[in-house]
Amino acid sequence: MQHDAQRCPHAHAPESRSVPGRRRMVKRTRTVLRKAAAVASAVLAVPAVALAAAPPAAAVDYYYELPYPAGESYRVTQGPEGTFSHTGPYNEYAWDFGLPENYEVSAAQAGTVLVSDWSPYWQNGIEVIIRHSNGRCTHYAHLNRAIYNTGDWVPQGRIIGWSGNTGASTAPHLHFQVIDCNTRVGIPATLQGWTPNTGSWPVSVNTRA
């Protein structure tokens, strides 16, 4: 019995040595799991930060005022696709407003003056072309006088010239349209949110700048 009692501690020694080993393994496992959780949290957090920092897209402005001062009303003598002369790619979306000679013509939208002189196309007479922030241009033709110079910036509502009867015009009026700045091809547009038809008398809300 004494011999057995002496052997018992020795017999259980391997078990007592194995306990610290399991503890170390558990500790290492917990450490690995904590690191993995930290990495996963960091990865998941990155998209949220990136999305929060993204700026909203700027809206493009395709709203145009009528090309004469607020409170005034003139007859549309010929609207878009008018059969008299508003045909073909360069005029089909234009308006002719019955302004008498030497009446104020207003910028339909703010922009930079590209042309303000006699047109290289004699039919237009004296013309003004303004480039806007949306990449399109507005065209004002048959004027008696253009006020600004090429490169000038004008706000919406600013008086840019005086109506007239220059070029291929049978009577005093203002020829107005939205065009491609490079090709001068007409672009469909609305004025103050609608399309004035031939014979209508649209009232302007284009406040003077």
CSV table of C-alpha atoms in Angstrom, one decimal:
chain,number,residue,atom,x,y,z
A,1,MET,CA,0.0,0.0,0.0
A,2,GLN,CA,2.9,2.3,0.7
A,3,HIS,CA,4.4,1.5,-2.7
A,4,ASP,CA,1.1,2.2,-4.4
A,5,ALA,CA,0.7,5.5,-2.5
A,6,GLN,CA,4.2,6.5,-3.7
A,7,ARG,CA,3.3,5.7,-7.3
A,8,CYS,CA,0.0,7.5,-7.4
A,9,PRO,CA,1.4,11.1,-7.6
A,10,HIS,CA,3.7,10.0,-10.4
A,11,ALA,CA,0.9,8.3,-12.3
A,12,HIS,CA,-1.2,11.5,-12.2
A,13,ALA,CA,1.7,13.8,-13.1
A,14,PRO,CA,1.0,13.9,-16.9
A,15,GLU,CA,-2.6,15.1,-16.2
A,16,SER,CA,-1.4,17.9,-14.0
A,17,ARG,CA,1.1,19.0,-16.7
A,18,SER,CA,-1.6,19.0,-19.4
A,19,VAL,CA,-3.8,21.5,-17.7
A,20,PRO,CA,-1.6,24.6,-18.3
A,21,GLY,CA,-1.3,23.5,-22.0
A,22,ARG,CA,-5.0,23.6,-22.5
A,23,ARG,CA,-5.2,27.0,-20.8
A,24,ARG,CA,-2.6,28.4,-23.1
A,25,MET,CA,-4.5,27.0,-26.1
A,26,VAL,CA,-7.8,28.5,-24.9
A,27,LYS,CA,-6.0,31.8,-24.3
A,28,ARG,CA,-4.5,31.8,-27.8
A,29,THR,CA,-7.9,31.0,-29.4
A,30,ARG,CA,-9.6,33.8,-27.5
A,31,THR,CA,-6.9,36.2,-28.7
A,32,VAL,CA,-7.3,35.2,-32.3
A,33,LEU,CA,-11.0,35.5,-32.1
A,34,ARG,CA,-10.8,39.0,-30.6
A,35,LYS,CA,-8.4,40.1,-33.4
A,36,ALA,CA,-10.6,38.7,-36.1
A,37,ALA,CA,-13.6,40.5,-34.6
A,38,ALA,CA,-11.7,43.7,-34.5
A,39,VAL,CA,-10.7,43.4,-38.2
A,40,ALA,CA,-14.3,42.5,-39.2
A,41,SER,CA,-15.6,45.6,-37.4
A,42,ALA,CA,-13.0,47.8,-39.1
A,43,VAL,CA,-13.9,46.4,-42.5
A,44,LEU,CA,-17.6,46.9,-42.0
A,45,ALA,CA,-17.1,50.4,-40.8
A,46,VAL,CA,-15.2,51.6,-43.9
A,47,PRO,CA,-18.1,51.6,-46.4
A,48,ALA,CA,-20.3,53.5,-43.9
A,49,VAL,CA,-17.7,56.3,-43.6
A,50,ALA,CA,-17.1,56.4,-47.4
A,51,LEU,CA,-20.9,56.7,-48.1
A,52,ALA,CA,-21.3,59.4,-45.6
A,53,ALA,CA,-18.5,61.5,-47.2
A,54,ALA,CA,-19.9,61.3,-50.7
A,55,PRO,CA,-21.3,64.7,-51.9
A,56,PRO,CA,-24.8,64.9,-53.5
A,57,ALA,CA,-24.9,65.4,-57.3
A,58,ALA,CA,-25.6,68.9,-58.4
A,59,ALA,CA,-28.9,69.4,-60.3
A,60,VAL,CA,-28.7,70.6,-63.9
A,61,ASP,CA,-30.8,73.8,-64.5
A,62,TYR,CA,-32.9,73.6,-67.7
A,63,TYR,CA,-35.4,76.3,-66.6
A,64,TYR,CA,-35.5,79.4,-68.8
A,65,GLU,CA,-37.4,82.6,-68.3
A,66,LEU,CA,-39.1,84.5,-71.1
A,67,PRO,CA,-36.6,86.8,-72.9
A,68,TYR,CA,-38.2,90.1,-71.9
A,69,PRO,CA,-38.8,91.9,-68.6
A,70,ALA,CA,-41.3,90.8,-65.9
A,71,GLY,CA,-44.9,91.9,-66.3
A,72,GLU,CA,-44.6,92.4,-70.1
A,73,SER,CA,-46.5,90.3,-72.6
A,74,TYR,CA,-46.0,89.9,-76.3
A,75,ARG,CA,-47.7,87.8,-78.9
A,76,VAL,CA,-45.9,84.6,-80.2
A,77,THR,CA,-46.1,85.3,-83.9
A,78,GLN,CA,-44.5,82.0,-84.7
A,79,GLY,CA,-43.9,79.1,-82.3
A,80,PRO,CA,-41.8,75.9,-82.5
A,81,GLU,CA,-42.1,74.0,-85.8
A,82,GLY,CA,-43.9,77.0,-87.4
A,83,THR,CA,-44.4,76.4,-91.1
A,84,PHE,CA,-43.3,79.9,-92.2
A,85,SER,CA,-39.6,79.7,-91.2
A,86,HIS,CA,-39.2,77.4,-88.1
A,87,THR,CA,-38.3,74.3,-90.0
A,88,GLY,CA,-35.1,72.3,-90.2
A,89,PRO,CA,-32.6,71.6,-87.5
A,90,TYR,CA,-31.5,75.2,-86.9
A,91,ASN,CA,-34.9,76.8,-86.3
A,92,GLU,CA,-37.6,74.2,-85.6
A,93,TYR,CA,-37.6,74.8,-81.8
A,94,ALA,CA,-37.5,78.6,-82.0
A,95,TRP,CA,-40.0,81.3,-81.0
A,96,ASP,CA,-40.7,84.7,-82.6
A,97,PHE,CA,-42.1,87.3,-80.2
A,98,GLY,CA,-43.8,90.4,-81.5
A,99,LEU,CA,-41.6,93.0,-79.8
A,100,PRO,CA,-41.6,96.4,-81.5
A,101,GLU,CA,-38.2,97.9,-82.3
A,102,ASN,CA,-36.0,99.0,-79.5
A,103,TYR,CA,-37.7,97.2,-76.7
A,104,GLU,CA,-35.7,95.5,-73.9
A,105,VAL,CA,-34.5,91.9,-74.4
A,106,SER,CA,-33.6,90.0,-71.2
A,107,ALA,CA,-31.3,87.1,-70.6
A,108,ALA,CA,-33.4,84.0,-70.1
A,109,GLN,CA,-30.8,82.4,-67.8
A,110,ALA,CA,-27.4,83.6,-66.3
A,111,GLY,CA,-24.3,82.8,-68.4
A,112,THR,CA,-21.3,84.0,-70.4
A,113,VAL,CA,-21.7,85.9,-73.7
A,114,LEU,CA,-20.3,84.0,-76.7
A,115,VAL,CA,-21.5,86.3,-79.5
A,116,SER,CA,-22.7,89.9,-79.3
A,117,ASP,CA,-22.5,91.4,-82.7
A,118,TRP,CA,-23.6,91.1,-86.3
A,119,SER,CA,-24.0,87.4,-87.1
A,120,PRO,CA,-21.7,85.6,-89.5
A,121,TYR,CA,-25.0,84.4,-90.9
A,122,TRP,CA,-26.7,87.4,-92.4
A,123,GLN,CA,-30.2,86.1,-91.8
A,124,ASN,CA,-29.8,86.6,-88.1
A,125,GLY,CA,-28.8,90.2,-88.2
A,126,ILE,CA,-27.4,91.4,-84.9
A,127,GLU,CA,-27.4,88.5,-82.4
A,128,VAL,CA,-26.5,87.5,-78.9
A,129,ILE,CA,-25.6,84.0,-77.8
A,130,ILE,CA,-25.2,83.2,-74.1
A,131,ARG,CA,-23.6,79.9,-72.8
A,132,HIS,CA,-25.2,78.6,-69.6
A,133,SER,CA,-24.1,76.3,-66.8
A,134,ASN,CA,-26.1,73.4,-68.2
A,135,GLY,CA,-23.8,73.5,-71.3
A,136,ARG,CA,-26.5,74.9,-73.6
A,137,CYS,CA,-26.9,78.3,-75.2
A,138,THR,CA,-29.7,80.8,-75.7
A,139,HIS,CA,-29.9,82.7,-79.0
A,140,TYR,CA,-31.4,86.1,-79.5
A,141,ALA,CA,-31.6,87.4,-83.1
A,142,HIS,CA,-32.7,90.3,-85.3
A,143,LEU,CA,-31.7,92.9,-82.6
A,144,ASN,CA,-31.1,96.6,-83.3
A,145,ARG,CA,-28.4,96.7,-80.7
A,146,ALA,CA,-26.3,94.3,-78.5
A,147,ILE,CA,-25.0,95.7,-75.2
A,148,TYR,CA,-22.4,93.3,-73.9
A,149,ASN,CA,-19.0,92.0,-75.2
A,150,THR,CA,-17.9,88.5,-75.8
A,151,GLY,CA,-16.7,86.9,-72.5
A,152,ASP,CA,-18.9,89.1,-70.3
A,153,TRP,CA,-21.0,87.3,-67.6
A,154,VAL,CA,-24.6,88.3,-67.4
A,155,PRO,CA,-27.1,87.4,-64.7
A,156,GLN,CA,-30.6,86.1,-65.5
A,157,GLY,CA,-32.9,89.0,-66.2
A,158,ARG,CA,-30.2,91.4,-67.3
A,159,ILE,CA,-31.0,93.5,-70.4
A,160,ILE,CA,-28.7,92.3,-73.1
A,161,GLY,CA,-29.9,94.3,-76.1
A,162,TRP,CA,-32.8,95.9,-78.0
A,163,SER,CA,-35.2,94.2,-80.3
A,164,GLY,CA,-35.1,95.1,-83.9
A,165,ASN,CA,-35.6,94.2,-87.6
A,166,THR,CA,-32.1,93.3,-88.8
A,167,GLY,CA,-31.3,90.3,-91.0
A,168,ALA,CA,-33.9,88.2,-92.8
A,169,SER,CA,-36.8,89.7,-91.0
A,170,THR,CA,-40.2,90.8,-92.5
A,171,ALA,CA,-41.2,92.9,-89.4
A,172,PRO,CA,-39.8,93.9,-86.0
A,173,HIS,CA,-39.6,90.9,-83.6
A,174,LEU,CA,-37.3,88.9,-81.4
A,175,HIS,CA,-36.2,85.4,-82.5
A,176,PHE,CA,-35.4,83.3,-79.5
A,177,GLN,CA,-34.3,79.7,-79.0
A,178,VAL,CA,-32.1,77.2,-77.1
A,179,ILE,CA,-29.3,75.8,-79.2
A,180,ASP,CA,-26.2,73.6,-79.1
A,181,CYS,CA,-23.3,76.0,-78.4
A,182,ASN,CA,-21.1,74.4,-81.0
A,183,THR,CA,-23.4,73.5,-83.9
A,184,ARG,CA,-26.2,76.0,-83.4
A,185,VAL,CA,-28.7,73.2,-83.8
A,186,GLY,CA,-31.9,73.9,-82.0
A,187,ILE,CA,-32.8,72.1,-78.8
A,188,PRO,CA,-36.4,71.5,-77.5
A,189,ALA,CA,-37.1,73.7,-74.4
A,190,THR,CA,-39.8,75.2,-72.3
A,191,LEU,CA,-40.2,78.8,-71.1
A,192,GLN,CA,-41.3,79.3,-67.5
A,193,GLY,CA,-42.2,75.7,-67.4
A,194,TRP,CA,-44.4,75.5,-70.6
A,195,THR,CA,-44.3,75.8,-74.4
A,196,PRO,CA,-46.0,79.0,-75.6
A,197,ASN,CA,-47.8,78.3,-78.9
A,198,THR,CA,-48.3,80.5,-81.9
A,199,GLY,CA,-50.9,83.2,-81.0
A,200,SER,CA,-50.4,83.0,-77.3
A,201,TRP,CA,-49.4,86.1,-75.1
A,202,PRO,CA,-47.1,84.7,-72.4
A,203,VAL,CA,-46.6,87.1,-69.5
A,204,SER,CA,-43.0,87.3,-68.3
A,205,VAL,CA,-41.8,86.9,-64.7
A,206,ASN,CA,-38.2,87.5,-65.6
A,207,THR,CA,-37.2,90.0,-63.0
A,208,ARG,CA,-34.6,92.6,-64.0
A,209,ALA,CA,-31.1,91.9,-62.6
